[in-house]
Coordinates of C-alpha atoms and ligand atoms in Angstrom, one line a residue:
M761 CA -50.8 -105.4 14.0
T762 CA -52.8 -106.4 10.9
Q763 CA -51.4 -106.2 7.6
T764 CA -52.5 -102.9 5.9
S765 CA -52.6 -102.7 2.0
S766 CA -50.2 -100.0 0.6
D767 CA -52.9 -98.0 -0.9
G768 CA -54.1 -97.2 2.7
G769 CA -57.4 -99.6 2.4
S770 CA -59.2 -101.9 4.7
S771 CA -57.0 -103.6 7.5
K772 CA -59.2 -106.8 7.1
L773 CA -57.6 -110.0 5.9
W774 CA -60.1 -109.9 3.0
G775 CA -59.5 -106.3 2.3
G776 CA -57.7 -106.1 -0.8
R777 CA -60.4 -104.8 -2.9
F778 CA -61.8 -102.4 -0.4
S779 CA -60.6 -98.9 -0.3
G780 CA -61.5 -98.0 3.3
E781 CA -62.5 -99.5 6.7
T782 CA -66.0 -100.8 7.5
D783 CA -68.4 -98.8 9.4
A784 CA -67.8 -99.4 13.6
L785 CA -71.5 -100.4 13.5
V786 CA -71.2 -103.1 10.8
D787 CA -68.1 -104.3 12.6
Q788 CA -70.1 -104.9 15.6
F789 CA -73.2 -106.4 13.6
N790 CA -71.1 -108.7 11.3
A791 CA -68.9 -109.8 14.2
S792 CA -69.1 -113.5 15.8
I793 CA -66.1 -113.4 18.1
D794 CA -67.7 -113.0 21.3
F795 CA -69.6 -116.3 20.9
D796 CA -67.6 -118.4 18.1
R797 CA -64.2 -118.2 20.1
R798 CA -65.8 -121.0 21.8
L799 CA -64.7 -123.1 18.8
Y800 CA -61.0 -122.1 18.9
R801 CA -59.8 -125.7 19.9
E802 CA -61.8 -127.1 16.8
D803 CA -60.4 -124.2 14.4
I804 CA -57.0 -124.8 15.3
A805 CA -57.4 -128.7 15.0
G806 CA -58.8 -128.2 11.6
S807 CA -56.0 -125.7 10.3
I808 CA -53.3 -128.1 11.5
A809 CA -54.7 -130.9 9.7
H810 CA -55.2 -128.7 6.6
A811 CA -51.6 -127.4 6.9
T812 CA -50.3 -130.8 7.2
M813 CA -52.1 -132.1 4.2
L814 CA -51.0 -129.1 2.3
A815 CA -47.3 -130.0 2.8
R816 CA -47.8 -133.5 2.3
Q817 CA -49.4 -132.7 -1.2
G818 CA -46.3 -130.3 -2.1
V819 CA -48.8 -127.6 -2.1
I820 CA -46.9 -125.6 0.8
P821 CA -43.1 -126.0 1.9
E822 CA -42.7 -128.4 4.9
A823 CA -41.0 -125.4 6.9
D824 CA -43.9 -123.4 6.3
R825 CA -46.2 -126.1 7.7
D826 CA -43.9 -126.6 10.7
A827 CA -44.1 -122.8 11.7
I828 CA -47.7 -122.9 11.0
V829 CA -48.3 -125.9 13.5
A830 CA -46.1 -124.5 16.1
G831 CA -47.6 -121.1 16.0
L832 CA -51.2 -122.3 16.2
Q833 CA -50.0 -124.5 19.0
Q834 CA -48.7 -121.4 20.8
I835 CA -52.1 -119.5 19.9
E836 CA -54.0 -122.3 21.3
A837 CA -52.0 -122.3 24.6
E838 CA -52.7 -118.7 25.0
I839 CA -56.3 -118.9 24.4
D840 CA -56.4 -121.7 26.9
A841 CA -54.7 -119.4 29.6
G842 CA -56.6 -116.5 28.7
A843 CA -53.9 -114.6 27.7
F844 CA -54.9 -114.3 23.8
V845 CA -56.5 -110.8 22.8
F846 CA -59.6 -111.2 20.6
R847 CA -60.3 -108.3 18.3
L848 CA -64.1 -107.6 17.3
D849 CA -62.7 -105.9 14.3
R850 CA -61.3 -109.3 13.2
E851 CA -64.7 -110.7 13.0
D852 CA -64.7 -114.2 14.0
I853 CA -62.4 -116.9 15.4
H854 CA -61.0 -118.1 12.2
L855 CA -59.8 -114.3 11.2
N856 CA -58.7 -113.7 14.7
I857 CA -56.3 -116.8 15.0
E858 CA -55.1 -116.4 11.3
A859 CA -54.4 -112.4 11.8
V860 CA -52.3 -113.2 14.9
L861 CA -50.7 -116.4 13.3
I862 CA -49.6 -114.1 10.4
E863 CA -48.4 -111.3 12.7
R864 CA -46.2 -114.0 14.2
I865 CA -44.7 -116.2 11.3
G866 CA -45.3 -113.9 8.1
D867 CA -45.8 -115.3 4.8
A868 CA -45.9 -119.0 6.2
G869 CA -48.9 -117.8 7.9
R870 CA -50.0 -116.3 4.9
R871 CA -50.0 -119.7 3.1
L872 CA -52.5 -121.2 5.4
H873 CA -55.7 -120.2 3.6
T874 CA -54.5 -122.0 0.4
G875 CA -57.1 -124.1 -0.8
R876 CA -59.6 -123.3 1.8
S877 CA -62.5 -121.0 2.8
R878 CA -64.0 -119.9 6.0
N879 CA -67.2 -121.5 4.6
D880 CA -65.7 -125.0 4.7
Q881 CA -63.7 -124.1 7.7
V882 CA -66.5 -123.1 9.7
A883 CA -68.6 -125.8 8.8
T884 CA -65.7 -128.5 9.7
D885 CA -65.3 -126.4 13.3
T886 CA -68.9 -126.7 13.9
R887 CA -69.0 -130.3 13.0
L888 CA -66.3 -131.3 15.3
F889 CA -68.1 -129.4 18.1
V890 CA -71.2 -130.9 17.4
R891 CA -69.7 -134.6 17.4
A892 CA -68.2 -134.1 20.7
A893 CA -71.4 -132.2 22.1
C894 CA -73.2 -135.6 21.1
D895 CA -70.8 -137.7 23.0
E896 CA -71.1 -135.8 26.0
T897 CA -74.9 -135.5 25.8
A898 CA -75.5 -139.5 25.1
G899 CA -72.6 -139.8 28.1
L900 CA -74.9 -138.0 30.7
L901 CA -77.9 -139.4 29.3
R902 CA -76.7 -142.9 30.4
L903 CA -75.7 -141.6 33.8
L904 CA -79.4 -140.4 34.2
R905 CA -80.6 -143.9 33.1
R906 CA -78.2 -145.8 35.6
A907 CA -79.7 -143.3 38.4
L908 CA -83.3 -144.2 37.3
I909 CA -82.3 -148.2 37.1
D910 CA -80.7 -147.8 40.6
L911 CA -83.6 -146.0 42.1
A912 CA -85.9 -148.6 40.7
E913 CA -84.2 -151.2 42.2
R914 CA -83.8 -149.1 45.7
E915 CA -87.9 -148.7 45.3
A916 CA -88.8 -152.2 44.1
G917 CA -91.4 -152.6 46.7
T918 CA -93.0 -149.1 46.3
V919 CA -96.3 -148.7 45.0
I920 CA -98.1 -145.4 43.6
P921 CA -101.4 -145.1 41.7
G922 CA -101.0 -145.3 37.8
Y923 CA -103.0 -142.5 36.2
T924 CA -104.6 -142.0 32.9
H925 CA -106.1 -138.3 32.5
L926 CA -104.4 -137.7 35.8
Q927 CA -107.1 -139.7 37.5
R928 CA -106.3 -142.7 39.3
A929 CA -106.3 -145.6 37.1
Q930 CA -104.9 -148.9 38.4
P931 CA -102.1 -149.5 40.8
I932 CA -98.4 -149.9 39.4
L933 CA -95.0 -150.2 40.8
L934 CA -93.0 -146.8 41.3
A935 CA -90.2 -148.7 39.6
H936 CA -92.2 -149.4 36.5
H937 CA -92.9 -145.6 36.4
L938 CA -89.3 -144.9 36.7
L939 CA -88.5 -147.3 34.0
A940 CA -90.8 -145.9 31.7
Y941 CA -88.6 -142.7 31.8
E942 CA -85.4 -144.9 31.2
A943 CA -87.2 -146.2 28.1
M944 CA -87.5 -142.5 26.7
F945 CA -83.8 -141.7 27.7
T946 CA -82.7 -144.8 25.9
R947 CA -84.5 -143.8 22.7
D948 CA -82.9 -140.1 23.3
T949 CA -79.4 -141.7 23.6
E950 CA -79.9 -143.4 20.3
R951 CA -80.8 -140.0 18.7
F952 CA -77.6 -138.4 19.8
V953 CA -75.6 -141.6 18.6
Q954 CA -77.4 -141.1 15.2
A955 CA -76.9 -137.1 15.2
R956 CA -73.2 -138.1 15.9
A957 CA -72.7 -140.1 12.8
R958 CA -74.5 -137.6 10.5
A959 CA -72.4 -134.8 12.0
N960 CA -69.1 -137.0 11.4
V961 CA -68.5 -136.1 7.7
L962 CA -65.7 -133.8 6.6
P963 CA -66.7 -130.6 4.6
L964 CA -63.2 -129.3 4.3
G965 CA -62.3 -129.1 0.7
A966 CA -65.4 -127.8 -0.6
G967 CA -63.7 -124.4 -0.8
A968 CA -66.1 -121.5 -0.8
L969 CA -68.7 -123.6 -2.7
A970 CA -67.6 -125.1 -5.7
G971 CA -64.2 -127.3 -4.7
V972 CA -60.5 -125.9 -4.9
T973 CA -57.8 -126.0 -7.6
Y974 CA -55.2 -127.8 -5.6
P975 CA -54.4 -131.3 -5.4
I976 CA -55.5 -131.8 -1.8
D977 CA -56.2 -135.4 0.0
R978 CA -59.5 -134.9 1.8
E979 CA -59.5 -138.6 3.0
F980 CA -56.0 -137.6 4.6
V981 CA -57.8 -134.6 6.3
A982 CA -60.7 -136.7 7.3
K983 CA -58.3 -139.4 9.0
Q984 CA -56.6 -136.6 10.8
L985 CA -59.6 -135.2 12.3
G986 CA -61.5 -138.6 13.1
F987 CA -64.2 -137.9 10.5
E988 CA -65.9 -141.3 9.0
A989 CA -66.3 -140.0 5.6
I990 CA -65.8 -136.9 3.5
S991 CA -68.7 -134.8 2.0
T992 CA -69.9 -135.5 -1.7
N993 CA -71.2 -132.4 -2.7
S994 CA -69.3 -128.9 -2.2
L995 CA -72.3 -127.0 -2.2
D996 CA -74.1 -129.1 0.2
A997 CA -71.1 -129.2 2.5
V998 CA -70.6 -125.4 2.8
S999 CA -74.4 -124.9 3.5
D1000 CA -75.7 -127.9 5.3
R1001 CA -76.9 -127.3 9.0
D1002 CA -78.8 -130.5 9.2
F1003 CA -76.3 -131.8 11.7
I1004 CA -77.1 -128.9 13.9
V1005 CA -80.8 -129.3 13.6
D1006 CA -80.1 -133.2 14.3
Y1007 CA -78.6 -131.9 17.6
H1008 CA -81.4 -129.6 18.3
S1009 CA -84.3 -132.2 17.5
A1010 CA -82.4 -134.7 19.7
A1011 CA -81.9 -132.0 22.4
A1012 CA -85.7 -130.8 22.1
L1013 CA -87.0 -134.0 22.6
T1014 CA -84.6 -134.9 25.6
A1015 CA -85.8 -131.5 27.1
V1016 CA -89.4 -132.4 26.8
H1017 CA -88.7 -135.9 28.5
L1018 CA -87.0 -134.1 31.3
S1019 CA -89.6 -131.8 31.7
R1020 CA -92.2 -134.5 32.0
L1021 CA -90.3 -136.3 34.5
A1022 CA -89.8 -132.8 36.6
E1023 CA -93.4 -132.5 36.5
E1024 CA -94.1 -135.9 38.0
V1025 CA -91.3 -134.8 40.7
I1026 CA -93.2 -131.4 41.4
L1027 CA -96.6 -133.4 41.8
W1028 CA -95.2 -136.3 44.0
T1029 CA -93.6 -133.8 46.3
S1030 CA -96.8 -131.6 46.7
A1031 CA -98.9 -131.8 49.6
E1032 CA -101.7 -133.1 47.6
F1033 CA -99.9 -136.2 46.1
G1034 CA -97.6 -136.6 49.2
F1035 CA -95.8 -139.6 47.5
A1036 CA -92.3 -138.1 47.7
R1037 CA -90.1 -135.7 49.8
M1038 CA -87.4 -133.8 48.1
D1039 CA -84.0 -133.6 49.6
D1040 CA -83.1 -130.0 51.2
R1041 CA -80.1 -129.7 48.8
Y1042 CA -82.5 -129.9 46.0
S1043 CA -85.2 -127.5 47.4
T1044 CA -85.4 -123.8 47.8
G1045 CA -87.3 -121.5 50.3
S1046 CA -89.6 -118.6 50.0
S1047 CA -88.5 -115.2 50.8
I1048 CA -91.9 -114.4 52.4
M1049 CA -93.5 -117.7 53.5
P1050 CA -91.2 -119.3 56.1
Q1051 CA -92.8 -122.9 55.8
K1052 CA -92.1 -123.2 52.0
K1053 CA -90.1 -125.8 50.5
N1054 CA -90.3 -125.5 46.7
P1055 CA -89.2 -127.9 43.9
D1056 CA -87.4 -125.2 42.0
V1057 CA -84.8 -127.4 40.6
A1058 CA -87.6 -129.7 38.9
E1059 CA -89.4 -126.5 37.9
L1060 CA -86.4 -125.4 36.0
A1061 CA -85.8 -128.5 34.4
R1062 CA -89.5 -128.0 33.1
G1063 CA -89.0 -124.4 32.2
K1064 CA -85.8 -124.8 30.4
S1065 CA -87.2 -127.1 27.9
A1066 CA -88.8 -124.0 26.2
R1067 CA -85.5 -122.6 25.5
V1068 CA -84.4 -125.8 24.0
I1069 CA -87.5 -126.2 21.7
G1070 CA -87.3 -122.6 20.9
N1071 CA -83.5 -123.1 19.7
L1072 CA -85.0 -125.8 17.4
V1073 CA -87.3 -123.6 16.0
Q1074 CA -84.6 -121.0 15.4
A1075 CA -82.3 -123.3 13.5
L1076 CA -85.0 -124.2 11.3
T1077 CA -86.3 -121.3 10.5
M1078 CA -82.7 -119.7 9.8
L1079 CA -82.3 -122.4 7.2
K1080 CA -85.6 -122.2 5.4
G1081 CA -85.1 -119.2 3.1
Q1082 CA -81.6 -119.7 2.1
P1083 CA -80.5 -120.2 -1.4
L1084 CA -77.4 -122.4 -2.0
A1085 CA -74.7 -122.2 -1.0
Y1086 CA -73.2 -120.4 2.2
N1087 CA -75.0 -117.4 3.5
K1088 CA -74.1 -115.5 6.3
D1089 CA -77.4 -116.2 7.8
N1090 CA -75.5 -119.3 8.9
Q1091 CA -73.4 -117.3 11.4
E1092 CA -76.7 -117.5 13.4
D1093 CA -76.5 -121.2 13.9
K1094 CA -74.0 -121.0 16.9
E1095 CA -75.5 -119.0 19.8
S1096 CA -78.7 -121.2 19.9
L1097 CA -76.4 -124.2 19.4
F1098 CA -74.4 -123.5 22.4
D1099 CA -77.3 -122.6 24.4
S1100 CA -79.0 -125.8 23.8
V1101 CA -75.7 -128.0 24.6
D1102 CA -75.3 -126.0 27.6
T1103 CA -78.8 -126.2 28.8
I1104 CA -79.3 -130.0 28.0
L1105 CA -76.0 -130.8 29.7
I1106 CA -76.7 -129.0 33.0
T1107 CA -80.3 -130.0 33.2
L1108 CA -79.2 -133.6 32.7
R1109 CA -76.7 -133.2 35.5
V1110 CA -78.8 -131.8 38.1
V1111 CA -81.8 -134.1 37.4
T1112 CA -79.3 -137.3 37.7
A1113 CA -78.1 -135.9 41.0
M1114 CA -81.5 -135.0 42.4
M1115 CA -83.5 -138.3 41.7
P1116 CA -81.9 -140.4 43.8
T1117 CA -82.2 -138.0 46.8
M1118 CA -85.9 -138.2 47.0
T1119 CA -87.4 -140.2 49.6
F1120 CA -91.0 -142.1 48.8
D1121 CA -93.7 -142.4 51.4
A1122 CA -94.5 -146.1 50.5
A1123 CA -97.5 -146.2 52.9
R1124 CA -99.2 -143.3 51.2
G1125 CA -98.5 -144.8 47.9
R1126 CA -100.1 -148.0 48.8
T1127 CA -103.4 -146.3 50.1
A1128 CA -103.5 -144.1 47.0
A1129 CA -103.2 -146.9 44.8
I1130 CA -106.1 -148.8 45.9
A1131 CA -108.3 -145.7 46.6
N1132 CA -111.0 -144.4 44.1
F1133 CA -111.9 -148.1 43.1
A1134 CA -108.6 -148.5 41.4
L1135 CA -109.2 -152.3 41.5
A1136 CA -112.2 -152.2 39.7
T1137 CA -110.5 -153.6 36.4
D1138 CA -109.4 -156.5 38.4
V1139 CA -112.8 -157.2 39.6
A1140 CA -114.2 -157.0 36.0
D1141 CA -111.4 -159.3 34.9
Y1142 CA -112.4 -161.5 37.7
L1143 CA -116.0 -161.8 36.2
A1144 CA -114.7 -162.2 32.7
K1145 CA -112.4 -165.1 33.7
K1146 CA -115.7 -166.9 35.2
G1147 CA -117.0 -166.6 31.7
V1148 CA -118.9 -163.5 31.9
P1149 CA -118.3 -161.3 28.8
F1150 CA -116.1 -158.5 29.5
R1151 CA -118.7 -155.9 28.5
E1152 CA -121.2 -157.3 31.0
A1153 CA -118.5 -157.5 33.8
H1154 CA -117.6 -153.9 33.0
E1155 CA -121.3 -153.1 33.5
A1156 CA -121.8 -154.9 36.6
V1157 CA -118.7 -153.6 38.4
G1158 CA -119.7 -150.1 37.3
S1159 CA -122.9 -150.3 38.9
L1160 CA -121.1 -151.6 42.0
V1161 CA -118.8 -148.5 42.0
A1162 CA -121.9 -146.4 41.8
R1163 CA -123.4 -147.9 44.6
C1164 CA -120.4 -147.7 46.7
E1165 CA -120.1 -144.0 45.9
R1166 CA -123.6 -143.3 47.0
E1167 CA -123.2 -145.1 50.2
G1168 CA -119.9 -143.8 50.9
R1169 CA -118.1 -147.0 51.0
T1170 CA -115.1 -148.7 49.2
F1171 CA -114.8 -152.4 47.6
E1172 CA -113.0 -153.3 50.8
D1173 CA -116.1 -152.8 52.9
L1174 CA -118.4 -155.2 50.5
T1175 CA -119.3 -158.5 51.5
L1176 CA -119.8 -161.4 49.1
E1177 CA -123.7 -160.7 49.2
D1178 CA -122.8 -157.2 48.0
Y1179 CA -120.9 -158.5 45.3
R1180 CA -123.7 -161.0 44.2
Q1181 CA -126.3 -158.4 44.0
A1182 CA -124.2 -156.9 41.3
H1183 CA -123.6 -160.3 39.5
A1184 CA -124.4 -163.7 40.2
A1185 CA -121.2 -165.1 39.0
F1186 CA -119.3 -163.8 42.0
D1187 CA -117.7 -166.2 44.5
A1188 CA -115.9 -165.8 47.8
D1189 CA -112.6 -165.6 46.2
V1190 CA -113.5 -162.1 44.7
L1191 CA -112.5 -161.0 48.5
A1192 CA -108.9 -162.1 47.8
I1193 CA -108.6 -159.5 45.1
D1194 CA -106.1 -157.0 46.8
L1195 CA -103.4 -154.7 45.8
E1196 CA -100.7 -157.3 45.7
A1197 CA -103.0 -159.6 43.6
S1198 CA -103.6 -156.8 41.2
L1199 CA -100.1 -155.9 40.5
A1200 CA -99.1 -159.7 40.2
A1201 CA -101.8 -160.5 37.8
R1202 CA -100.2 -158.2 35.2
D1203 CA -97.8 -160.8 34.5
V1204 CA -97.2 -159.8 30.8
P1205 CA -94.0 -158.7 28.8
G1206 CA -93.9 -154.7 29.6
G1207 CA -96.5 -155.3 32.4
T1208 CA -96.2 -154.0 36.2
A1209 CA -96.1 -157.4 37.8
P1210 CA -93.0 -157.4 40.3
N1211 CA -91.3 -160.3 38.5
R1212 CA -91.8 -158.3 35.2
V1213 CA -90.6 -155.1 36.5
A1214 CA -87.3 -156.8 38.1
E1215 CA -86.8 -158.4 35.0
A1216 CA -87.3 -155.2 32.7
R1217 CA -85.0 -153.3 35.1
E1218 CA -82.2 -155.9 34.7
A1219 CA -82.6 -155.9 30.8
A1220 CA -82.4 -152.1 30.8
R1221 CA -79.1 -152.4 32.9
A1222 CA -77.8 -154.9 30.7
R1223 CA -78.5 -152.8 27.7
L1224 CA -76.5 -150.0 29.3
A1225 CA -73.7 -151.8 29.9
T1226 CA -73.1 -152.7 26.2
E1227 CA -73.2 -149.1 25.5
A1228 CA -70.0 -147.2 25.0
Ligands
LIG317 N1 -68.3 -116.4 11.0 C1 -68.8 -117.1 9.9 C2 -69.8 -118.1 10.3 O1 -70.1 -118.3 11.4 C3 -67.6 -117.6 9.1 C4 -68.0 -117.9 7.8 C5 -67.7 -116.6 7.1 N2 -67.5 -116.7 5.7 C6 -68.1 -115.8 4.9 N3 -68.1 -116.0 3.5 N4 -68.3 -114.7 5.2 O2 -70.5 -118.5 9.5

């Protein structure tokens, strides 16, 4: 039973100055318990640290602290077990827990909120949540990176065309392509590590907005909760949601990278490209077309980026009009945050599991890699290395391509005589330009030569080993 004021006024924990109950529709509109119950562990950890500090500072009796800690631990166990009854008229996770604590331990429970506001309380809970989410997201990114590195090793000899403008451009190693994504996910990992550091600051002690009147020890609370530092401005502490935007930004860019990788997988597994086959476990069928095998997993990985991007925009928009300090608008920070965390975590898991199950058609990759005159740059480079100015070489090889297209031939059909008609500097060794030579020639740091790719792969593996 919640406490009811003697004059028959509001039953709310904040109801002292009210003479009646809130409208039921307002209770429904105002409440966040349906989603912020997810913060119960963080809320209880914060309350235990706060009560411990209050007792140490002589603000509340030690016996009250003991009752509070035991009461909160019992509540946590009940919520864990699904045995706790949440009430909509108790608005949010903070008031639901505090009201039940007071029902059970009376005045000791009524002392918990000394020197604290829900404003610094919710900021603390959410920072704890974001900190853990950053760790989990970075951890899954590392697993994805390892899967890509392993796949690059397994497919070390596989060649595909490299593209610009989605037109075949130059041959590359599939491993080089996969490691490009590993590089993106490395930067994403760094962004979550940075987001964690910015979230890891204790707001508790800011009170409602201006600080509190008790001799609190904020450093002690920070230490209890594993925060690196304490906030330095009470107004900022209760109103800042940048740390949530940081999570959203890192998540949105990660989602975009996952979406791009998914798009490659969708292209590669199409009949048009035919470079890869998707394992049955990661494909789905059509309810009408018996022959279909669809890359739904990859398509969802692409499609889900939309909501993660949308959540970033929602968080920014929620903040932009708010004057200092706390406004209830900030209650709208949670659903989108939870949604982005859940979405990015499951997408990382499924993409990491899916990638190694793909099989690649190496023969088809090789054929495609040199089709459409993809060795033309190598032929132009050949002339340039004989002293022909590159622009002249480009022109000569361009005319050779045009001639081949007219005559329905490829470079492989050309004789030395044909080459010489395009430029006098061609010698017999031009006939040695092939796929292997093309790849091996790109022997620069960051290039697709097999030795460089193997080096880059092992450097990526070593970098990963140094992390966490
Ligand atoms: N449920 C609220 C939130 O999520 C908690 C803070 C409420 N503070 C207040 N002054 N009404 O932001």
